[in-house]
Coordinates of N, CA and C and ligand atoms in Angstrom, one line a residue:
M218 N 0.8 -1.1 -0.1 CA 0.0 0.2 0.0 C 1.0 1.3 0.0
N219 N 0.8 2.2 -1.4 CA 1.7 3.0 -1.4 C 0.7 4.6 -1.0
V220 N 1.0 5.4 0.0 CA 0.2 6.2 0.3 C 0.9 7.6 -0.1
L221 N 0.5 8.6 -0.8 CA 1.2 10.1 -0.5 C 0.5 11.0 -0.1
V222 N 1.4 11.6 0.8 CA 0.7 12.9 1.5 C 1.2 14.1 1.0
A223 N 0.5 14.8 0.5 CA 1.2 15.8 -0.2 C 0.6 17.4 0.4
F224 N 1.6 18.4 0.8 CA 0.9 19.5 1.3 C 1.2 20.5 0.5
G225 N 0.3 21.8 0.7 CA 0.9 23.0 0.4 C 0.6 24.0 1.7
S226 N 2.0 24.5 1.8 CA 2.4 25.3 3.1 C 3.0 26.4 2.8
H227 N 2.5 27.6 3.2 CA 3.2 28.9 3.0 C 4.0 29.2 4.2
L228 N 4.0 28.8 5.4 CA 4.7 29.0 6.8 C 4.9 27.7 7.4
G229 N 4.9 26.8 7.1 CA 5.6 25.4 7.6 C 4.3 24.7 8.5
S230 N 3.2 25.3 9.0 CA 2.3 24.7 10.0 C 1.7 23.3 9.5
T231 N 1.2 23.7 8.0 CA 0.5 22.7 7.2 C 1.7 21.5 6.8
E232 N 2.8 22.0 6.7 CA 3.6 20.8 6.3 C 4.0 19.6 7.6
A233 N 4.1 20.5 8.6 CA 4.3 19.7 10.1 C 2.9 18.6 10.1
I234 N 1.7 19.3 10.0 CA 0.6 18.4 10.2 C 0.6 17.3 9.2
A235 N 1.1 17.6 8.1 CA 1.1 16.3 7.0 C 2.4 15.3 7.4
G236 N 3.3 15.9 8.1 CA 4.3 15.0 8.6 C 4.0 14.1 9.5
R237 N 3.1 14.6 10.3 CA 2.7 13.9 11.7 C 1.6 12.9 11.2
I238 N 0.6 13.4 10.2 CA -0.3 12.3 9.4 C 0.4 11.2 8.6
A239 N 1.7 11.6 8.1 CA 2.3 10.5 7.3 C 3.0 9.4 8.2
A240 N 3.5 10.2 9.2 CA 4.1 9.2 10.5 C 3.1 8.1 11.0
A241 N 1.9 8.6 11.4 CA 0.8 8.0 12.1 C 0.4 6.7 11.0
I242 N 0.4 7.0 9.7 CA 0.0 6.1 8.6 C 1.2 5.1 8.5
R243 N 2.5 5.5 8.3 CA 3.2 4.6 8.3 C 3.3 3.9 9.5
A244 N 3.2 4.4 10.7 CA 3.3 3.4 12.0 C 2.4 2.2 11.5
E245 N 1.1 2.2 10.9 CA 0.3 1.4 10.3 C 0.6 0.4 9.7
G246 N 1.7 0.3 9.1 CA 2.5 -0.3 8.2 C 2.2 0.0 6.6
A247 N 1.7 1.2 6.3 CA 1.8 1.6 4.9 C 3.3 2.0 4.5
D248 N 3.5 2.0 3.1 CA 4.5 2.8 2.6 C 4.1 4.3 2.3
V249 N 4.7 5.2 2.9 CA 4.2 6.8 2.9 C 5.0 7.6 2.2
T250 N 4.9 8.4 1.3 CA 5.5 9.3 0.7 C 5.1 10.8 1.2
L251 N 6.0 11.4 1.8 CA 5.8 13.3 1.9 C 6.2 13.9 1.0
R252 N 5.6 14.8 0.5 CA 5.8 15.6 -0.5 C 5.2 16.7 -0.6
A253 N 6.0 17.9 -1.0 CA 5.3 19.2 -1.4 C 4.4 19.2 -2.6
A254 N 3.0 19.8 -2.5 CA 2.2 19.6 -3.7 C 2.7 19.8 -4.9
A255 N 3.4 21.1 -4.9 CA 4.4 21.5 -5.9 C 5.1 20.8 -6.6
S256 N 5.3 19.6 -6.1 CA 6.3 18.5 -6.8 C 5.9 18.2 -8.2
P257 N 6.9 18.4 -9.3 CA 6.3 17.6 -10.3 C 6.4 16.1 -10.7
E258 N 6.6 15.2 -9.5 CA 6.7 14.1 -9.4 C 5.4 13.3 -10.0
P259 N 5.7 12.1 -10.7 CA 4.4 11.5 -11.0 C 3.7 10.8 -9.9
V260 N 2.4 10.6 -9.9 CA 1.6 10.4 -9.1 C 1.0 8.7 -9.2
D261 N 1.3 8.2 -10.4 CA 0.7 6.9 -10.7 C 1.0 5.6 -9.8
R262 N 2.1 5.7 -9.1 CA 2.5 4.6 -8.3 C 1.7 4.4 -7.2
F263 N 1.0 5.5 -6.8 CA 0.4 5.5 -5.3 C -1.0 5.0 -5.3
D264 N -1.3 4.4 -4.0 CA -2.9 4.0 -4.1 C -3.6 4.5 -3.4
A265 N -3.2 5.5 -2.7 CA -4.3 6.4 -2.0 C -3.7 7.5 -1.5
F266 N -4.4 8.5 -1.5 CA -4.0 10.2 -1.2 C -4.6 10.9 -0.1
V267 N -3.5 11.5 0.5 CA -4.2 12.7 1.7 C -3.5 13.9 1.0
V268 N -4.1 15.0 1.0 CA -3.6 16.3 0.3 C -4.3 17.4 1.4
G269 N -3.3 18.0 2.0 CA -3.6 19.3 2.9 C -3.1 20.6 2.4
G270 N -3.9 21.7 2.9 CA -3.3 22.8 2.4 C -3.7 23.9 3.8
G271 N -3.1 24.9 3.7 CA -3.0 25.9 4.9 C -4.4 27.1 3.9
T272 N -5.2 27.5 4.8 CA -6.4 28.2 4.3 C -5.9 30.0 4.5
Y273 N -5.9 30.5 3.6 CA -5.5 32.0 3.5 C -6.7 32.9 2.8
A274 N -7.3 34.0 3.2 CA -8.5 34.4 2.7 C -9.6 33.8 2.2
G275 N -9.7 32.6 3.1 CA -10.8 31.8 2.7 C -10.6 30.8 1.4
K276 N -9.3 30.6 1.0 CA -9.1 30.0 0.2 C -7.9 29.0 0.5
W277 N -8.2 27.7 -0.2 CA -7.1 26.8 0.1 C -6.0 27.1 -0.8
H278 N -4.7 26.7 -0.1 CA -3.3 26.9 -0.8 C -3.5 26.4 -1.9
A279 N -2.7 27.5 -3.0 CA -3.0 27.2 -4.6 C -2.1 26.0 -4.7
D280 N -1.3 25.5 -4.4 CA -0.5 24.2 -4.6 C -1.5 23.0 -4.5
A281 N -2.3 23.1 -3.3 CA -2.9 21.8 -2.9 C -4.1 22.0 -4.1
V282 N -4.7 23.2 -4.2 CA -5.9 23.0 -5.4 C -5.3 22.8 -6.5
A283 N -4.2 23.3 -7.0 CA -3.7 22.7 -8.7 C -3.5 21.1 -8.4
F284 N -2.9 20.8 -7.4 CA -2.5 19.4 -7.1 C -3.4 18.3 -7.6
V285 N -4.8 18.9 -6.9 CA -6.0 18.2 -6.8 C -7.0 18.3 -8.4
R286 N -6.6 19.5 -9.0 CA -7.2 19.6 -10.2 C -6.2 18.9 -11.1
N287 N -5.1 19.1 -11.3 CA -4.2 18.4 -12.3 C -4.1 17.1 -12.2
H288 N -4.4 16.5 -11.1 CA -4.2 14.9 -10.9 C -5.7 14.3 -10.7
A289 N -6.8 15.0 -11.0 CA -7.8 15.0 -10.6 C -8.3 13.3 -11.1
E290 N -7.9 12.9 -12.2 CA -8.5 11.7 -12.8 C -7.7 10.7 -12.1
A291 N -6.4 10.7 -11.9 CA -5.8 9.7 -11.2 C -6.3 9.6 -9.5
L292 N -6.9 10.7 -9.0 CA -7.1 10.6 -7.8 C -8.7 10.2 -7.5
A293 N -9.4 10.4 -8.6 CA -10.9 9.9 -8.4 C -10.9 8.3 -8.4
A294 N -9.8 7.8 -9.3 CA -9.9 6.4 -9.2 C -9.3 5.9 -7.9
K295 N -9.0 6.5 -7.0 CA -8.2 6.2 -5.6 C -8.9 6.6 -4.6
P296 N -8.9 6.0 -3.2 CA -9.4 6.7 -1.9 C -8.3 8.0 -2.0
V297 N -9.4 9.1 -1.3 CA -8.4 10.4 -1.2 C -9.2 10.9 -0.2
W298 N -8.4 11.5 1.2 CA -8.7 12.4 2.1 C -8.3 14.0 1.8
L299 N -9.0 14.8 2.3 CA -8.3 16.3 2.1 C -8.5 17.1 3.4
F300 N -7.5 17.8 3.7 CA -7.5 18.7 4.8 C -7.1 20.0 4.6
S301 N -7.8 20.5 5.8 CA -7.0 22.2 5.6 C -7.0 22.7 7.1
S302 N -5.8 23.7 7.2 CA -5.2 23.7 8.2 C -5.3 25.5 8.2
G303 N -6.0 25.8 9.4 CA -6.8 26.9 9.9 C -8.2 26.8 10.0
P304 N -8.6 27.6 11.1 CA -8.8 28.6 11.2 C -7.3 28.8 12.6
L305 N -7.2 30.0 13.2 CA -6.3 30.5 14.0 C -7.1 30.8 15.6
G306 N -6.8 29.9 16.6 CA -7.6 30.3 17.8 C -8.4 29.0 18.3
A307 N -9.0 29.2 19.4 CA -9.7 27.9 20.1 C -10.9 27.7 18.9
T308 N -10.9 26.3 18.9 CA -12.3 25.9 18.0 C -13.1 25.0 18.9
G309 N -14.2 24.5 18.5 CA -15.2 24.0 19.5 C -16.2 24.6 19.9
G310 N -16.4 25.9 19.7 CA -17.6 26.4 19.9 C -18.7 26.4 19.1
S311 N -19.8 26.8 19.1 CA -20.9 26.8 18.6 C -20.6 27.1 16.8
A312 N -19.8 28.1 16.4 CA -19.4 28.4 15.5 C -18.6 27.1 14.5
E313 N -19.0 26.9 13.6 CA -18.5 25.7 12.7 C -17.3 26.4 11.9
P314 N -16.3 26.3 11.8 CA -15.0 26.9 10.7 C -15.6 26.7 9.6
H315 N -15.3 27.5 8.5 CA -15.7 27.7 7.2 C -14.4 26.8 6.3
P316 N -15.1 26.0 5.4 CA -14.1 25.1 4.8 C -13.7 26.4 3.6
P317 N -12.4 26.0 3.2 CA -12.0 26.7 2.0 C -13.0 26.8 0.8
S318 N -12.9 27.9 0.1 CA -14.0 28.1 -0.9 C -14.1 27.1 -1.9
E319 N -12.7 26.5 -2.3 CA -12.9 25.5 -3.3 C -13.2 24.0 -2.8
M320 N -13.5 23.9 -1.5 CA -13.6 22.6 -1.2 C -14.6 21.7 -1.5
S321 N -15.8 22.0 -1.6 CA -17.0 21.2 -2.0 C -16.7 20.9 -3.7
D322 N -16.3 21.6 -4.3 CA -16.0 21.0 -5.7 C -15.0 20.2 -5.8
L323 N -14.2 20.3 -4.9 CA -12.8 19.4 -5.2 C -13.3 18.2 -4.3
V324 N -13.9 18.2 -3.4 CA -14.4 16.8 -2.7 C -15.2 16.0 -3.6
R325 N -16.1 17.0 -4.3 CA -16.8 16.3 -5.6 C -16.1 15.8 -6.9
L326 N -14.9 16.4 -7.0 CA -14.1 16.1 -8.4 C -13.6 14.8 -8.2
V327 N -13.1 14.5 -6.9 CA -12.1 13.3 -6.7 C -13.1 12.5 -5.7
H328 N -14.0 12.5 -5.6 CA -14.8 11.7 -4.3 C -14.3 11.4 -3.2
A329 N -13.9 12.5 -2.6 CA -12.8 12.6 -1.3 C -13.9 11.9 -0.3
R330 N -13.2 10.8 0.6 CA -13.7 10.1 1.5 C -14.2 11.4 2.8
D331 N -13.3 12.3 3.0 CA -13.6 13.1 3.9 C -12.9 14.4 3.6
H332 N -13.1 15.5 4.1 CA -12.4 17.0 4.3 C -12.1 17.3 5.9
A333 N -11.1 17.0 6.4 CA -11.0 17.4 7.8 C -10.5 18.8 8.0
I334 N -10.9 19.8 8.8 CA -10.4 21.2 9.1 C -9.7 21.0 10.6
F335 N -8.6 21.5 10.6 CA -7.7 21.3 11.6 C -7.2 23.0 12.2
A336 N -7.5 23.3 13.4 CA -6.8 24.5 13.8 C -5.3 24.8 13.3
G337 N -4.9 25.8 13.0 CA -3.5 26.0 12.6 C -2.6 26.7 13.3
A338 N -1.4 27.1 12.7 CA -0.8 27.7 13.6 C -0.2 29.0 13.2
Y339 N 0.5 29.8 13.6 CA 0.8 31.2 12.8 C 2.3 31.9 13.8
D340 N 3.4 31.8 12.9 CA 4.4 32.2 13.6 C 5.2 33.6 12.6
R341 N 5.1 34.5 13.2 CA 5.3 35.8 12.3 C 6.8 35.6 11.8
S342 N 7.6 35.0 12.7 CA 9.2 35.1 12.2 C 9.4 34.1 10.6
H343 N 8.2 33.4 10.3 CA 8.6 32.8 9.0 C 7.8 33.6 7.9
V344 N 7.5 35.0 8.3 CA 6.4 35.5 7.1 C 7.9 36.3 6.0
D345 N 8.5 36.5 6.7 CA 9.5 37.4 5.4 C 10.0 36.7 4.7
E346 N 10.5 35.4 4.8 CA 11.0 34.4 4.1 C 10.2 33.8 3.1
S347 N 8.7 33.7 3.5 CA 7.6 33.2 2.6 C 7.2 33.6 1.1
E348 N 6.8 32.5 0.4 CA 6.5 33.3 -0.8 C 4.9 34.1 -1.0
L349 N 4.6 34.4 0.3 CA 3.1 35.2 0.2 C 3.5 36.8 -0.4
G350 N 2.4 37.0 -0.7 CA 2.3 38.2 -1.5 C 2.6 39.4 -0.5
R351 N 3.0 40.8 -1.1 CA 3.1 41.8 -0.4 C 1.8 42.1 0.6
L352 N 0.6 41.9 0.1 CA -0.6 42.5 0.9 C -0.8 41.2 2.0
E353 N -0.6 39.9 1.6 CA -0.7 39.0 2.7 C 0.2 39.3 3.8
K354 N 1.6 39.3 3.3 CA 2.5 39.8 4.4 C 2.6 40.9 5.4
F355 N 1.6 41.8 4.7 CA 1.3 43.0 5.5 C -0.2 42.6 6.6
V356 N -0.9 42.1 6.2 CA -2.0 41.8 6.8 C -1.8 40.7 7.8
A357 N -0.9 39.7 7.4 CA -0.1 38.6 8.4 C 0.5 39.5 9.7
K358 N 1.2 40.5 9.3 CA 2.0 41.1 10.3 C 1.1 41.9 11.3
R359 N 0.3 42.6 10.6 CA -0.7 43.5 11.3 C -1.6 43.1 11.8
F360 N -2.4 42.0 11.3 CA -3.7 41.7 11.9 C -3.7 40.1 12.5
I361 N -2.7 39.1 12.1 CA -3.0 37.9 12.5 C -2.5 37.6 13.6
P362 N -3.4 36.8 14.7 CA -2.8 36.6 15.7 C -1.8 35.3 15.7
E363 N -0.5 35.3 16.8 CA 0.6 34.5 16.7 C -0.1 33.4 17.7
G364 N 0.4 32.4 17.4 CA 0.0 31.2 18.0 C -0.1 29.9 17.7
D365 N 0.1 28.6 18.3 CA -0.4 27.2 17.8 C -1.5 26.6 18.3
W366 N -2.3 26.6 17.5 CA -3.8 25.9 18.1 C -3.7 24.5 17.5
R367 N -2.6 23.7 17.0 CA -3.0 22.7 16.2 C -2.9 21.5 17.3
D368 N -3.9 20.7 17.1 CA -4.4 19.7 18.3 C -4.1 18.2 17.8
W369 N -2.7 18.2 18.3 CA -2.0 16.9 17.7 C -2.8 15.5 17.8
P370 N -3.4 15.3 19.2 CA -4.3 14.0 19.1 C -5.6 13.8 18.3
T371 N -6.0 15.1 17.9 CA -7.2 15.1 16.8 C -6.7 14.5 15.5
I372 N -5.6 15.3 15.3 CA -5.2 15.1 13.8 C -4.4 13.7 13.5
E373 N -4.1 13.2 14.6 CA -3.4 11.7 14.7 C -4.7 10.6 14.7
A374 N -5.7 11.0 15.3 CA -6.5 9.9 15.6 C -7.5 9.9 14.0
W375 N -7.3 11.2 13.0 CA -7.7 11.0 11.9 C -6.9 10.4 10.8
A376 N -5.7 10.5 11.0 CA -4.7 9.8 10.2 C -4.8 8.3 10.5
H377 N -5.0 7.7 11.7 CA -5.2 6.3 12.4 C -6.6 5.6 11.7
R378 N -7.9 6.7 11.4 CA -8.7 6.5 10.7 C -8.6 6.1 9.4
I379 N -7.6 6.7 8.8 CA -7.1 6.6 7.4 C -6.8 5.2 7.1
A380 N -5.8 5.1 8.2 CA -4.8 3.8 8.2 C -6.0 2.6 8.2
R381 N -6.9 2.9 8.7 CA -7.8 1.7 9.3 C -8.2 1.3 8.2
D382 N -8.9 2.3 7.3 CA -9.5 2.1 6.1 C -8.2 1.5 4.6
L383 N -7.1 1.8 5.0 CA -6.5 1.1 3.9 C -5.5 -0.2 4.0
V384 N -5.3 0.0 5.7 CA -3.9 -1.3 6.1 C -4.9 -2.5 6.6
P385 N -4.9 -3.7 5.9 CA -5.2 -4.7 6.7 C -4.7 -5.0 8.2
G386 N -5.3 -5.0 8.9 CA -5.0 -5.1 10.3 C -4.4 -3.8 11.0
A387 N -4.5 -2.7 10.5 CA -4.1 -1.7 11.3 C -5.4 -1.6 12.6
I388 N -4.6 -1.2 13.4 CA -5.3 -0.9 14.8 C -6.1 0.5 15.0
G389 N -5.8 1.5 13.9 CA -7.1 2.7 13.8 C -7.1 3.4 15.2
A390 N -8.0 4.3 15.0 CA -8.1 5.4 16.0 C -8.8 4.5 17.3
L391 N -8.0 4.8 18.3 CA -8.7 4.0 19.8 C -9.6 4.5 20.4
Ligands
FMN189 C1 -2.6 36.3 5.7 C2 -2.9 34.8 6.7 C3 -4.4 34.8 5.9 C4 -5.2 33.8 6.6 N1 -6.3 33.5 6.6 C5 -7.2 32.5 6.8 C6 -8.6 32.4 6.6 O1 -9.3 32.8 5.9 N2 -9.2 31.2 7.3 C7 -8.5 30.4 8.0 O2 -9.5 29.4 8.4 N3 -7.5 30.6 8.3 C8 -6.7 31.8 7.9 N4 -5.2 32.0 8.3 C9 -4.8 30.8 9.2 C10 -3.7 30.1 8.6 O3 -4.7 29.3 7.8 C11 -3.0 29.1 9.5 O4 -2.0 30.1 10.2 C12 -2.4 27.9 8.7 O5 -2.0 27.0 9.7 C13 -1.2 28.5 8.3 O6 -0.9 27.4 7.5 P1 0.9 27.3 6.7 O7 1.8 27.5 7.9 O8 1.2 25.8 6.5 O9 0.9 28.3 5.5 C14 -4.7 33.0 7.6 C15 -3.2 33.2 8.1 C16 -2.9 34.1 7.4 C17 -1.0 34.4 8.1

């Protein structure tokens, strides 16, 4: 079972979530490749896909969107899970976080089994060297609260549920 975990990340927090998901699925016995969604490497050898991206101004990271659209045919024929990272701040109140605007189309396009929204993280020190545009950098530094709200047990439980669907004998979420 070859699983590709692909991520679009401007400031590193989604990349770390993808890494944690890859490690959890690997621990259940799958062969897992972790790779930037922008990578030009082919995807035909994979049996399943997990694709994640940060949410910026209501949109999913452009590399994650492009990955799903460009590989739609290959992905639609295999099990696919999608996740987005954002919002920032405590979740769990009555207001459900909004999915990125492209998400319902993409879920339909590749028949994704699930789309999970995970709380994200923001560290201002990564902004200057990032590929964010000038306006986003300005907004980030001026208005976005710094902190790390990533809920690792929730993220890992989601990854173990994926493994349970893919790997015979996987323990899955406890
Ligand atoms: C400029 C900027 C805009 C953002 N816009 C949103 C948004 O519209 N919705 C959301 O849920 N999170 C938003 N976030 C939070 C990010 O999605 C969150 O920090 C995410 O974990 C970033 O992923 P990355 O570090 O992989 O780039 C924004 C963050 C920044 C810096």
